[in-house]
Short mmCIF file of C-alpha atoms in Angstrom, two decimals:
data_model
loop_
_atom_site.label_atom_id
_atom_site.label_comp_id
_atom_site.label_asym_id
_atom_site.label_seq_id
_atom_site.Cartn_x
_atom_site.Cartn_y
_atom_site.Cartn_z
CA UNK M 1 -1.33 17.33 10.10
CA UNK M 2 0.85 16.56 7.29
CA UNK M 3 4.07 16.51 9.45
CA UNK M 4 1.98 14.40 12.13
CA UNK M 5 1.27 11.94 9.35
CA UNK M 6 4.98 12.11 8.06
CA UNK M 7 6.33 11.20 11.28
CA UNK M 8 3.79 8.45 11.74
CA UNK M 9 5.09 7.00 8.39
CA UNK M 10 8.71 7.44 9.43
CA UNK M 11 8.09 5.96 12.98
CA UNK M 12 5.95 3.01 11.57
CA UNK M 13 8.90 2.29 8.69
CA UNK M 14 11.45 2.02 11.69
CA UNK M 15 9.22 0.12 14.12
CA UNK M 16 8.95 -2.54 11.30
CA UNK M 17 12.44 -2.49 10.22
CA UNK M 18 14.31 -2.77 13.24
CA UNK M 19 16.98 -5.14 12.89
CA UNK M 20 19.92 -2.56 12.66
CA UNK M 21 22.72 -5.41 12.88
CA UNK M 22 22.32 -6.42 8.98
CA UNK M 23 25.50 -4.56 8.06
CA UNK M 24 27.51 -7.21 10.64
CA UNK M 25 25.24 -10.17 9.78
CA UNK M 26 24.95 -9.42 6.14
CA UNK M 27 21.91 -11.74 6.38
CA UNK M 28 18.16 -11.30 6.81
CA UNK M 29 16.60 -11.06 10.37
CA UNK M 30 15.27 -14.22 11.19
CA UNK M 31 13.84 -13.59 14.89
CA UNK M 32 10.75 -14.61 16.66
CA UNK M 33 9.03 -11.24 15.37
CA UNK M 34 8.86 -12.48 11.90
CA UNK M 35 5.92 -14.67 12.49
CA UNK M 36 3.84 -10.86 13.00
CA UNK M 37 2.73 -9.24 9.68
CA UNK M 38 3.51 -5.41 8.86
CA UNK M 39 0.17 -3.55 8.35
CA UNK M 40 1.95 -2.28 4.82
CA UNK M 41 3.67 -3.55 1.87
CA UNK M 42 7.13 -4.26 3.62
CA UNK M 43 9.26 -7.23 2.28
CA UNK M 44 10.21 -9.76 4.38
CA UNK M 45 13.44 -10.54 2.48
CA UNK M 46 14.56 -6.91 3.56
CA UNK M 47 17.42 -7.20 5.76
CA UNK M 48 16.42 -4.78 8.33
CA UNK M 49 12.85 -5.84 8.25
CA UNK M 50 11.67 -7.45 11.59
CA UNK M 51 7.89 -8.41 10.27
CA UNK M 52 6.76 -10.31 7.30
CA UNK M 53 4.71 -8.44 4.63
CA UNK M 54 0.99 -9.38 4.24
CA UNK M 55 1.23 -9.80 0.84
CA UNK M 56 4.12 -12.08 0.44
CA UNK M 57 2.20 -14.34 3.71
CA UNK M 58 -0.86 -14.26 1.81
CA UNK M 59 0.63 -15.93 -1.32
CA UNK M 60 2.57 -18.58 0.84
CA UNK M 61 -1.01 -19.31 2.19
CA UNK M 62 -2.33 -20.26 -1.32
CA UNK M 63 0.78 -21.56 -2.62
CA UNK M 64 0.69 -24.21 0.21
CA UNK M 65 -3.04 -24.51 0.58
CA UNK M 66 -3.36 -27.56 -1.83
CA UNK M 67 -0.41 -29.71 -0.61
CA UNK M 68 -2.05 -29.09 2.91
CA UNK M 69 -5.18 -30.51 2.09
CA UNK M 70 -4.02 -33.14 -0.09
CA UNK M 71 -1.57 -33.97 2.91
CA UNK M 72 -4.36 -33.83 5.63
CA UNK M 73 -2.51 -31.20 6.86
CA UNK M 74 -5.46 -28.71 7.61
CA UNK M 75 -3.42 -25.77 9.07
CA UNK M 76 -4.31 -22.95 6.55
CA UNK M 77 -2.65 -19.73 8.52
CA UNK M 78 -5.78 -18.02 8.91
CA UNK M 79 -3.86 -15.65 10.88
CA UNK M 80 -2.68 -13.89 7.95
CA UNK M 81 -6.21 -13.19 6.55
CA UNK M 82 -7.49 -12.11 9.95
CA UNK M 83 -5.05 -9.65 10.60
CA UNK M 84 -5.47 -8.36 7.00
CA UNK M 85 -9.08 -8.40 7.40
CA UNK M 86 -9.05 -6.48 10.61
CA UNK M 87 -6.80 -3.77 9.35
CA UNK M 88 -9.12 -3.56 6.75
CA UNK M 89 -12.32 -3.16 8.98
CA UNK M 90 -10.63 -0.78 11.11
CA UNK M 91 -8.51 1.41 8.88
CA UNK M 92 -8.84 0.48 5.18
CA UNK M 93 -6.68 2.24 2.89
CA UNK M 94 -5.72 4.61 5.81
CA UNK M 95 -2.76 1.95 6.17
CA UNK M 96 -1.46 2.88 2.67
CA UNK M 97 -1.65 6.71 4.05
CA UNK M 98 0.01 6.13 7.25
CA UNK M 99 1.81 3.09 7.89
CA UNK M 100 3.12 1.73 4.40
CA UNK M 101 6.84 1.85 3.97
CA UNK M 102 6.68 2.18 0.25
CA UNK M 103 3.95 4.56 0.57
CA UNK M 104 6.39 7.09 2.22
CA UNK M 105 9.52 6.07 -0.35
CA UNK M 106 6.81 7.25 -3.17
CA UNK M 107 5.34 10.09 -1.12
CA UNK M 108 9.28 11.43 -0.76
CA UNK M 109 9.98 10.77 -4.36
CA UNK M 110 7.36 12.89 -5.79
CA UNK M 111 8.80 16.20 -3.85
CA UNK M 112 11.34 15.58 -6.14
CA UNK M 113 11.12 19.17 -8.49
CA UNK M 114 9.94 17.75 -11.89
CA UNK M 115 7.10 18.48 -13.99
CA UNK M 116 4.06 16.65 -12.63
CA UNK M 117 1.10 14.66 -14.22
CA UNK M 118 -1.93 12.65 -13.46
CA UNK M 119 -2.72 8.91 -13.64
CA UNK M 120 -5.40 7.89 -16.04
CA UNK M 121 -8.31 7.28 -13.89
CA UNK M 122 -8.69 3.67 -15.56
CA UNK M 123 -5.73 2.00 -14.53
CA UNK M 124 -6.91 2.04 -10.65
CA UNK M 125 -8.43 -1.29 -11.53
CA UNK M 126 -5.33 -3.03 -12.59
CA UNK M 127 -4.35 -3.68 -9.00
CA UNK M 128 -7.77 -5.98 -8.47
CA UNK M 129 -6.30 -8.30 -11.27
CA UNK M 130 -2.63 -8.19 -9.31
CA UNK M 131 -4.37 -9.20 -6.54
CA UNK M 132 -6.83 -12.00 -7.81
CA UNK M 133 -4.14 -13.43 -10.16
CA UNK M 134 -0.92 -12.93 -8.82
CA UNK M 135 -1.61 -13.32 -5.12
CA UNK M 136 -4.59 -15.72 -5.04
CA UNK M 137 -5.09 -17.52 -8.47
CA UNK M 138 -1.47 -18.22 -9.76
CA UNK M 139 -0.07 -19.41 -6.51
CA UNK M 140 -3.28 -21.72 -5.77
CA UNK M 141 -3.36 -23.58 -9.29
CA UNK M 142 0.14 -23.36 -10.92
CA UNK M 143 1.80 -25.84 -9.10
CA UNK M 144 5.37 -27.43 -9.11
CA UNK M 145 6.38 -30.94 -9.01
CA UNK M 146 5.67 -31.25 -5.38
CA UNK M 147 2.53 -29.74 -5.20
CA UNK M 148 3.35 -26.00 -4.00
CA UNK M 149 2.71 -22.56 -5.54
CA UNK M 150 5.02 -19.99 -5.93
CA UNK M 151 4.71 -16.58 -4.62
CA UNK M 152 4.31 -15.06 -8.00
CA UNK M 153 3.86 -10.95 -7.20
CA UNK M 154 6.86 -11.08 -5.27
CA UNK M 155 8.94 -13.25 -7.41
CA UNK M 156 7.92 -11.45 -10.74
CA UNK M 157 6.59 -7.94 -9.89
CA UNK M 158 7.01 -6.24 -6.53
CA UNK M 159 9.35 -3.12 -6.85
CA UNK M 160 9.27 -2.71 -3.00
CA UNK M 161 10.96 -6.28 -2.78
CA UNK M 162 13.63 -5.21 -5.42
CA UNK M 163 14.36 -1.82 -4.34
CA UNK M 164 14.68 -2.86 -0.34
CA UNK M 165 15.48 -6.27 -0.24
CA UNK M 166 17.19 -7.73 -3.62
CA UNK M 167 19.83 -4.85 -4.11
CA UNK M 168 20.61 -4.59 -0.43
CA UNK M 169 21.25 -8.12 -0.29
CA UNK M 170 23.43 -8.31 -3.55
CA UNK M 171 25.64 -5.48 -2.28
CA UNK M 172 26.09 -7.34 1.04
CA UNK M 173 26.56 -10.76 -0.27
CA UNK M 174 28.65 -10.69 -3.60
CA UNK M 175 28.16 -14.60 -4.11
CA UNK M 176 24.47 -14.03 -4.77
CA UNK M 177 25.59 -11.54 -8.02
CA UNK M 178 26.32 -15.15 -10.15
CA UNK M 179 22.54 -15.82 -9.82
CA UNK M 180 21.35 -12.64 -11.52
CA UNK M 181 19.42 -13.23 -14.41
CA UNK M 182 16.34 -12.12 -16.54
CA UNK M 183 14.26 -12.45 -13.84
CA UNK M 184 16.02 -9.67 -11.53
CA UNK M 185 16.69 -7.68 -14.56
CA UNK M 186 12.97 -7.74 -15.22
CA UNK M 187 12.17 -7.07 -11.92
CA UNK M 188 14.96 -3.83 -11.67
CA UNK M 189 13.28 -2.60 -14.99
CA UNK M 190 9.68 -2.42 -12.89
CA UNK M 191 11.52 -0.71 -9.86
CA UNK M 192 13.45 1.77 -11.83
CA UNK M 193 9.78 2.46 -13.67
CA UNK M 194 7.91 3.10 -10.51
CA UNK M 195 10.88 4.97 -9.33
CA UNK M 196 10.42 7.48 -12.11
CA UNK M 197 6.85 7.59 -12.28
CA UNK M 198 6.71 8.38 -8.47
CA UNK M 199 8.61 11.45 -9.17
CA UNK M 200 6.16 12.41 -11.68
CA UNK M 201 3.02 11.22 -10.54
CA UNK M 202 1.74 10.52 -7.05
CA UNK M 203 1.73 7.25 -5.62
CA UNK M 204 1.54 5.59 -9.08
CA UNK M 205 2.21 1.97 -7.17
CA UNK M 206 -0.49 2.58 -4.67
CA UNK M 207 -2.95 3.39 -7.66
CA UNK M 208 -2.16 1.09 -10.56
CA UNK M 209 -0.46 -2.07 -8.98
CA UNK M 210 -0.60 -2.73 -5.07
CA UNK M 211 -2.69 -5.75 -4.46
CA UNK M 212 -2.24 -4.95 -0.44
CA UNK M 213 -4.34 -1.50 -1.37
CA UNK M 214 -6.67 -3.17 -3.31
CA UNK M 215 -7.63 -5.62 -0.41
CA UNK M 216 -7.95 -2.77 1.87
CA UNK M 217 -9.82 -0.92 -0.90
CA UNK M 218 -12.34 -3.63 -0.47
CA UNK M 219 -13.73 -2.09 3.23
CA UNK M 220 -13.87 1.16 2.05
CA UNK M 221 -17.87 1.44 2.53
CA UNK M 222 -17.32 -0.49 6.27
CA UNK M 223 -14.35 0.76 7.70
CA UNK M 224 -14.21 2.49 11.35
CA UNK M 225 -11.95 5.20 10.37
CA UNK M 226 -13.01 7.44 7.75
CA UNK M 227 -13.95 10.91 5.88
CA UNK M 228 -17.14 12.11 5.83
CA UNK M 229 -18.94 14.64 3.27
CA UNK M 230 -21.34 17.12 4.77
CA UNK M 231 -23.34 18.01 1.89
CA UNK M 232 -24.90 20.96 2.98
CA UNK M 233 -21.33 22.99 3.65
CA UNK M 234 -19.84 21.77 0.37
CA UNK M 235 -19.83 24.18 -2.31
CA UNK M 236 -18.70 22.08 -5.13
CA UNK M 237 -15.67 24.48 -5.23
CA UNK M 238 -13.40 21.70 -6.00
CA UNK M 239 -10.41 22.81 -3.90
CA UNK M 240 -10.10 19.12 -2.35
CA UNK M 241 -9.33 17.74 -6.12
CA UNK M 242 -6.11 19.59 -6.08
CA UNK M 243 -4.55 18.17 -2.68
CA UNK M 244 -5.49 14.87 -2.75
CA UNK M 245 -2.18 12.37 -3.90
CA UNK M 246 -4.60 9.48 -5.09
CA UNK M 247 -6.59 11.75 -7.44
CA UNK M 248 -9.98 11.36 -5.44
CA UNK M 249 -12.54 14.07 -6.07
CA UNK M 250 -13.77 13.73 -2.58
CA UNK M 251 -16.95 16.18 -3.01
CA UNK M 252 -18.05 14.00 -5.99
CA UNK M 253 -17.07 10.62 -4.58
CA UNK M 254 -16.82 10.34 -0.44
CA UNK M 255 -16.88 6.84 -0.28
CA UNK M 256 -14.07 6.60 -3.06
CA UNK M 257 -12.08 3.30 -2.64
CA UNK M 258 -9.13 5.36 -3.31
CA UNK M 259 -9.07 7.32 -0.16
CA UNK M 260 -5.96 6.75 1.89
CA UNK M 261 -7.28 9.24 4.82
CA UNK M 262 -4.21 11.46 4.41
CA UNK M 263 -6.72 14.35 5.79
CA UNK M 264 -5.26 16.93 2.75
CA UNK M 265 -8.68 17.29 1.41
CA UNK M 266 -9.92 18.27 5.20
CA UNK M 267 -7.09 20.43 6.65
CA UNK M 268 -5.46 21.86 3.85
CA UNK M 269 -8.15 22.25 1.11
CA UNK M 270 -11.74 22.73 2.51
CA UNK M 271 -12.89 26.36 3.79
CA UNK M 272 -16.02 25.52 4.75
CA UNK M 273 -15.45 22.31 7.43
CA UNK M 274 -17.43 20.60 4.99
CA UNK M 275 -15.27 17.40 5.78
CA UNK M 276 -14.57 15.86 9.03
CA UNK M 277 -13.21 12.58 10.37
CA UNK M 278 -14.96 9.79 11.82
CA UNK M 279 -14.39 6.66 14.12
CA UNK M 280 -17.44 4.51 14.26
CA UNK M 281 -19.51 7.02 12.93
CA UNK M 282 -18.50 9.56 15.67
CA UNK M 283 -16.48 12.60 14.38
CA UNK M 284 -13.56 13.26 16.41
CA UNK M 285 -10.86 16.17 16.07
CA UNK M 286 -13.03 18.45 13.89
CA UNK M 287 -12.54 22.05 13.56
CA UNK M 288 -14.79 24.56 15.22
CA UNK M 289 -18.11 24.25 13.44
CA UNK M 290 -17.98 27.18 10.73
CA UNK M 291 -21.16 28.77 9.25
CA UNK M 292 -22.64 27.15 6.30
CA UNK M 293 -21.71 28.75 3.11
CA UNK M 294 -24.02 30.70 1.14
CA UNK M 295 -23.99 28.55 -2.22
CA UNK M 296 -25.87 30.96 -4.16
CA UNK M 297 -23.74 34.04 -3.39
CA UNK M 298 -20.68 31.84 -4.32
CA UNK M 299 -21.86 30.47 -7.49
CA UNK M 300 -22.17 34.38 -8.25
#
């Protein structure tokens, strides 16, 4: 199943980055597909991107909201919020595990041989702050002289944008290098930090900083696609702890907001069929039923 997930990640990345004529055009794709949002974090300014980043689009929505209201233009782009809501309600953070290009990049970086470590659990809450302040409040409340807000997260933080958009554009358009200043240097340092961190720890950006992951996490308890724990079969062997790329202790918190439904716990760890995949409450693709374990014997 891990091989299937990796292929889905690759195909999803290629699907939303299908403009392969950028080495010739040396510009960003601006075709009709650009009005669509990608389900995962995929920078609008990436030369190969054929779709838009939902977080970037959401910032633009809030950044232009006050200007639109003051000018009597009540067009708020609810498509963006609606699209993200549908994806969250159906898949939740499974988007992060299966469809996000930057999630794939982190997964591949973590495969580089090195000493591995964890991430303090308390850092998981930082991404909700990035969602609230950098994606919603700052673009909405801090306005320029024309009454418009800035895409704060994209402009000042996002390492995915620096890696897949900023650096390629500097290579293709030498004239842009003259405009490189402290802002780009700051983002470059953030990008290098997350690249190095991804080698050492699994998915640090997803777990600590990504506002899109924070948004999808809000749907954890109501999403249609989710993993379910059968407590009667669980022996608390903690094997699921060892394989989770997000640090989830599934037997202790089966509705953990960090779960990206990668299925590693179900397919690679659990020997007692205590974990199953459900869609709308109906089990799908489960393993053949196994006899319930003798928990008393196992403890002995």
